[in-house]
CSV table of N, CA, C and O in Angstrom, one decimal:
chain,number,residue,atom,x,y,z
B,1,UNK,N,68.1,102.0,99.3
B,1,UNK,CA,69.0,102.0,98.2
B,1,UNK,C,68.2,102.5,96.9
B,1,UNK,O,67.0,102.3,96.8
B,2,UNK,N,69.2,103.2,95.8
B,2,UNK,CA,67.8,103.2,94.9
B,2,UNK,C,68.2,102.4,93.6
B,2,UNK,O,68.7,103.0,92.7
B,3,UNK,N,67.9,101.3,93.6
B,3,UNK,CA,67.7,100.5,92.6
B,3,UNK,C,69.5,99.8,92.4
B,3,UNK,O,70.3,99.1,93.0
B,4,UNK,N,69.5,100.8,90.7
B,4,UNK,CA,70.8,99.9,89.9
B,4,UNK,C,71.6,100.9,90.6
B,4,UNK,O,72.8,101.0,90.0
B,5,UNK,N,71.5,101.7,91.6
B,5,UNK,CA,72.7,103.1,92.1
B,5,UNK,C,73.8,102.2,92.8
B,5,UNK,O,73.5,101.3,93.5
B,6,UNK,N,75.0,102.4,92.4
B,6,UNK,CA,76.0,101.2,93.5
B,6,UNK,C,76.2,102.6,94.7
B,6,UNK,O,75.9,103.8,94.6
B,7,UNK,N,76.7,101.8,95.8
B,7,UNK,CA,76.8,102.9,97.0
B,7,UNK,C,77.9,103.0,96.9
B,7,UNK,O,78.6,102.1,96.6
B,8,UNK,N,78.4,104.7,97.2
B,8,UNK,CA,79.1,105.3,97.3
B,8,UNK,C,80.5,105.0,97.5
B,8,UNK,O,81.4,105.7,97.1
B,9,UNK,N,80.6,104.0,98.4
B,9,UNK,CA,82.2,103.6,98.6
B,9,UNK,C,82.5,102.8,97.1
B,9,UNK,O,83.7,102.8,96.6
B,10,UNK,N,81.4,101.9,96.3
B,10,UNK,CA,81.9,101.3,95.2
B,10,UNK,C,81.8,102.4,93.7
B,10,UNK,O,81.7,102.0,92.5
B,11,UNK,N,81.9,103.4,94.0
B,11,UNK,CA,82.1,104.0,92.8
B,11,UNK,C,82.9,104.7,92.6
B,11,UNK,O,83.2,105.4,93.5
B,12,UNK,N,83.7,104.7,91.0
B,12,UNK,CA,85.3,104.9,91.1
B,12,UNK,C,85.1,105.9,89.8
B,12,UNK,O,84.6,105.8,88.7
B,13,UNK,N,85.8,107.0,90.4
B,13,UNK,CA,85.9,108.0,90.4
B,13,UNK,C,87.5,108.4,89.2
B,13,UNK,O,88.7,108.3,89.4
B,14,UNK,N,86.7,108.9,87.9
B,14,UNK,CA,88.1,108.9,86.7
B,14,UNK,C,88.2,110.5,86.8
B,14,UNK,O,87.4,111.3,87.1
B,15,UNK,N,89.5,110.7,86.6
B,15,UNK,CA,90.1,112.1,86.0
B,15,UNK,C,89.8,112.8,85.1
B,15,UNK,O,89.3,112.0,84.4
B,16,UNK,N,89.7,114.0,84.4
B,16,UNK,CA,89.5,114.4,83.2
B,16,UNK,C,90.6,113.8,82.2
B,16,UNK,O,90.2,113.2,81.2
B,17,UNK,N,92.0,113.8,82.5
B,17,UNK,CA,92.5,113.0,81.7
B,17,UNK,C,92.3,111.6,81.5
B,17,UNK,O,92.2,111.3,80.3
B,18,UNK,N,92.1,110.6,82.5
B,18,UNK,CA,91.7,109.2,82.4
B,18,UNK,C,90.2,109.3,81.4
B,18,UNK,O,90.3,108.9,80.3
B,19,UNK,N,89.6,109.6,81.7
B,19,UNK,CA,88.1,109.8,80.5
B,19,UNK,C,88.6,110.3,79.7
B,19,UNK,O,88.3,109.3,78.9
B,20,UNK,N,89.4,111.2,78.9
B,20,UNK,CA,89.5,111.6,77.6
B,20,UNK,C,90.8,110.3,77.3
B,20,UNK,O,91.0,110.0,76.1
B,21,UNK,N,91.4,109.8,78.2
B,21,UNK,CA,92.2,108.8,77.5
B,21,UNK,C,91.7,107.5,76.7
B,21,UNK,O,92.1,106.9,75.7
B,22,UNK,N,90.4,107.2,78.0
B,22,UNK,CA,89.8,106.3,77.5
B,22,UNK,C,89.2,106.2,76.3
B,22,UNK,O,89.5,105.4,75.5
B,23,UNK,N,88.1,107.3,76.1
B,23,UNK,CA,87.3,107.7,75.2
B,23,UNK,C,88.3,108.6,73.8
B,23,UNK,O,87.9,109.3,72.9
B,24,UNK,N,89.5,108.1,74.1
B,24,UNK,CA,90.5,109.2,72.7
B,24,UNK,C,90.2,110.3,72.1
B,24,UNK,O,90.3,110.6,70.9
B,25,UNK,N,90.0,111.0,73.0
B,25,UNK,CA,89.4,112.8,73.1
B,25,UNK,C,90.5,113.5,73.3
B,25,UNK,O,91.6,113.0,73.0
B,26,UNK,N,90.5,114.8,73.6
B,26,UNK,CA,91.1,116.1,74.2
B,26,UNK,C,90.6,116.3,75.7
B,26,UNK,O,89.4,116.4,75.9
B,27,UNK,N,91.5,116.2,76.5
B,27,UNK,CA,91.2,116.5,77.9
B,27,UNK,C,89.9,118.5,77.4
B,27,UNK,O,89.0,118.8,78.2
B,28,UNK,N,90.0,119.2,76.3
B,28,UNK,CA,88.8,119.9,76.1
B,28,UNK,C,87.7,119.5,76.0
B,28,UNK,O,86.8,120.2,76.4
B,29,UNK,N,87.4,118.4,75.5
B,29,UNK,CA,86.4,117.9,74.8
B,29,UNK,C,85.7,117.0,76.0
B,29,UNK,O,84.6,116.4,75.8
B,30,UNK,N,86.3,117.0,77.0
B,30,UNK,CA,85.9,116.0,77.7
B,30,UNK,C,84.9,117.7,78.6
B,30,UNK,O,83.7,117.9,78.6
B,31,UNK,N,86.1,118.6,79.2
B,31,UNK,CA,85.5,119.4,79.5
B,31,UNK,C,84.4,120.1,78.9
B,31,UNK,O,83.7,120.8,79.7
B,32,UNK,N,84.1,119.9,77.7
B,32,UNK,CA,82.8,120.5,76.8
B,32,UNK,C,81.6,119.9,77.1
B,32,UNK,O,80.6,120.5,77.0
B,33,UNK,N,81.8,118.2,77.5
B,33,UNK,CA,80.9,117.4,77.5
B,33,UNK,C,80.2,117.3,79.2
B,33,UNK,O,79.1,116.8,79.4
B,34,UNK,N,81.1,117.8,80.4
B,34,UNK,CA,80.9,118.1,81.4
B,34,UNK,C,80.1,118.9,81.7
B,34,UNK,O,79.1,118.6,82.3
B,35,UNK,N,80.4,120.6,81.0
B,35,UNK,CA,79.8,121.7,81.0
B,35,UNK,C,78.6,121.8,80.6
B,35,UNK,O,77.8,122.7,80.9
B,36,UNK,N,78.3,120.4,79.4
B,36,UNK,CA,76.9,120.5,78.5
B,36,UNK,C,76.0,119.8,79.5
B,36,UNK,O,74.8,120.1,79.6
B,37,UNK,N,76.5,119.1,80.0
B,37,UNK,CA,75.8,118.4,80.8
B,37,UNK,C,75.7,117.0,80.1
B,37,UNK,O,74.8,116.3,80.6
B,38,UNK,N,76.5,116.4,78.8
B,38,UNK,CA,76.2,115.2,78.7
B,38,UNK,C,77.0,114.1,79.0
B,38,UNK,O,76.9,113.1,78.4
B,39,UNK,N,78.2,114.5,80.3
B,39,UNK,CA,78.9,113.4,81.0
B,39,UNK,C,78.7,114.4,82.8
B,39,UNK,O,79.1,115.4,83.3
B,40,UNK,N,78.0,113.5,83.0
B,40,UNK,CA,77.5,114.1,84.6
B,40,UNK,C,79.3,114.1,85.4
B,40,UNK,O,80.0,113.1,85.1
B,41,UNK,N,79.7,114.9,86.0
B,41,UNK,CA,81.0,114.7,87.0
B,41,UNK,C,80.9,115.6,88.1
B,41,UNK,O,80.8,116.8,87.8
B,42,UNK,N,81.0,115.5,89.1
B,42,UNK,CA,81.4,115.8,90.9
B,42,UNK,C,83.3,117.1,90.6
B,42,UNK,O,84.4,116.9,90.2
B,43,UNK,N,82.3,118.3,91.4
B,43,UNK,CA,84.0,119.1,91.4
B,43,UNK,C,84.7,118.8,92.9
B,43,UNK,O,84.3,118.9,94.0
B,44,UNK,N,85.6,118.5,92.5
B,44,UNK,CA,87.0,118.1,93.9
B,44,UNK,C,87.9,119.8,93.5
B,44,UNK,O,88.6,120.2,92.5
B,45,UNK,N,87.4,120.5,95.0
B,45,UNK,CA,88.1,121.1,94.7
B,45,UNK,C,88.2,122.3,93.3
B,45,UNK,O,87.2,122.8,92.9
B,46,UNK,N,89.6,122.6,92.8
B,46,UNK,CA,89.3,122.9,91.3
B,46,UNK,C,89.3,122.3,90.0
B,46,UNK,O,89.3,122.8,88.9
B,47,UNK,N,89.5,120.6,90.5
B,47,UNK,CA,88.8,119.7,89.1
B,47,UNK,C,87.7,118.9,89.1
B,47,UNK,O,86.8,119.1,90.0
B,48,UNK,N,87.6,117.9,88.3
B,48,UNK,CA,85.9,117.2,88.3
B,48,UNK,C,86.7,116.2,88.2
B,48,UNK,O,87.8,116.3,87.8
B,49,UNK,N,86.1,115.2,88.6
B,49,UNK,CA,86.0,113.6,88.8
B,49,UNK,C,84.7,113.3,87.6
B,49,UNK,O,83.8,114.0,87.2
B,50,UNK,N,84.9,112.3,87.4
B,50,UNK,CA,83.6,111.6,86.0
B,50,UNK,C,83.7,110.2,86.8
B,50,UNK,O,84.7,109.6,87.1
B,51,UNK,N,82.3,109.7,87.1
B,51,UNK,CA,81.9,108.4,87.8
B,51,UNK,C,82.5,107.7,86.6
B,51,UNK,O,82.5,108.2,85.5
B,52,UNK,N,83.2,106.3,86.8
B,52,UNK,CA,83.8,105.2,85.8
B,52,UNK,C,82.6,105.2,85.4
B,52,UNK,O,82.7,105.4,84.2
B,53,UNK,N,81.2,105.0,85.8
B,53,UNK,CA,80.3,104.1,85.2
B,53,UNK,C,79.3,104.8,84.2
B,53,UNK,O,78.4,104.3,83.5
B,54,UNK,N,79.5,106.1,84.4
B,54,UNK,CA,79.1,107.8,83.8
B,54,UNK,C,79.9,107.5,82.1
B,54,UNK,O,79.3,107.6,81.0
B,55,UNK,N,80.8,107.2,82.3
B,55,UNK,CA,82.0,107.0,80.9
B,55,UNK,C,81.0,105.6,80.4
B,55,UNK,O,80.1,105.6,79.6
B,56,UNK,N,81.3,104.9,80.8
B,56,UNK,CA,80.7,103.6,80.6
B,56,UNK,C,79.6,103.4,79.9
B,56,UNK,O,79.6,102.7,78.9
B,57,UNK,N,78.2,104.2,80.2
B,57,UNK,CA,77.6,104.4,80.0
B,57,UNK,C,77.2,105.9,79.0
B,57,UNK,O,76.1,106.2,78.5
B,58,UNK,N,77.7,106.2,78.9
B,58,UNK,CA,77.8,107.1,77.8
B,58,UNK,C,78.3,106.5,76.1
B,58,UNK,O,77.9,106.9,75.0
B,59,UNK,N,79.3,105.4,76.5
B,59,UNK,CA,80.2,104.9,75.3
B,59,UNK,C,78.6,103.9,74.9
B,59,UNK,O,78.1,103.7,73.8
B,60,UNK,N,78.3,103.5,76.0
B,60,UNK,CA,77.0,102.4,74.9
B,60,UNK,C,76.5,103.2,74.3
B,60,UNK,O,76.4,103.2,73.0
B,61,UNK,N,76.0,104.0,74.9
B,61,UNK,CA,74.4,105.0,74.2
B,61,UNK,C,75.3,105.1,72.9
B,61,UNK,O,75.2,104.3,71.9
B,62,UNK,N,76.2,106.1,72.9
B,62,UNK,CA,77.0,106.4,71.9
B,62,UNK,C,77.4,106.0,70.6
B,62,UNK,O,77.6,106.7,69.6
B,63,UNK,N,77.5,103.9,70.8
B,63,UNK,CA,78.2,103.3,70.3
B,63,UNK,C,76.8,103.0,68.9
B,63,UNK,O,75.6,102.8,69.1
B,64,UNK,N,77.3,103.2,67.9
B,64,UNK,CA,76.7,103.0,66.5
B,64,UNK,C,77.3,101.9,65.7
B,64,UNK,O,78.5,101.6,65.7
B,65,UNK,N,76.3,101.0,64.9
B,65,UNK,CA,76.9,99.4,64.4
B,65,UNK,C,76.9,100.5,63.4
B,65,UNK,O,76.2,101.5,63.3
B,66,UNK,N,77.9,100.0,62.6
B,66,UNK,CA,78.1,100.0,60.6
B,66,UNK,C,77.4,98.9,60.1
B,66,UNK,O,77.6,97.7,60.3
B,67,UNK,N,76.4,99.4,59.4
B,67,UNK,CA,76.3,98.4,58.3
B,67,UNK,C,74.4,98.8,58.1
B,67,UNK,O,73.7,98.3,57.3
C-alpha cells in the first residue's frame, strides 16, 4: 500500500458538475483547473471524474483565515 493512498474500491469518484457545485464555480472553471493541472482527475470515456478527496484537499490548501 502506499501510505495515506485509500485503495481503489474506496475512492469516490465526483463529476465535473458535482466539483464545481461543491466548490461554487462554473462547470469551466473547474475544467481550467483540470487542464492546468491543479485538480488532478481520471478521463471516463469523454468526461473526467475528480477523486472526492482531490476536491477536498485542494479546498484546505486553498482556504485563507481573514484577519
Amino acid at each position: 500500500m502506499n501510505g495515506s493512498k485509500a485503495p481503489l474500491d474506496e475512492v469516490r469518484f465526483l463529476t465535473v458538475a458535482e466539483v464545481a457545485s461543491v466548490m461554487r464555480v462554473s462547470k469551466m472553471t473547474v475544467y481550467r483547473m483540470v487542464h492546468s493541472g491543479a485538480l488532478p482527475a481520471i478521463r471516463v470515456g469523454r468526461s473526467y471524474r475528480v477523486p472526492e478527496r482531490a476536491v477536498q484537499d485542494y479546498l484546505r490548501e486553498a482556504f485563507v483565515e481573514a484577519g
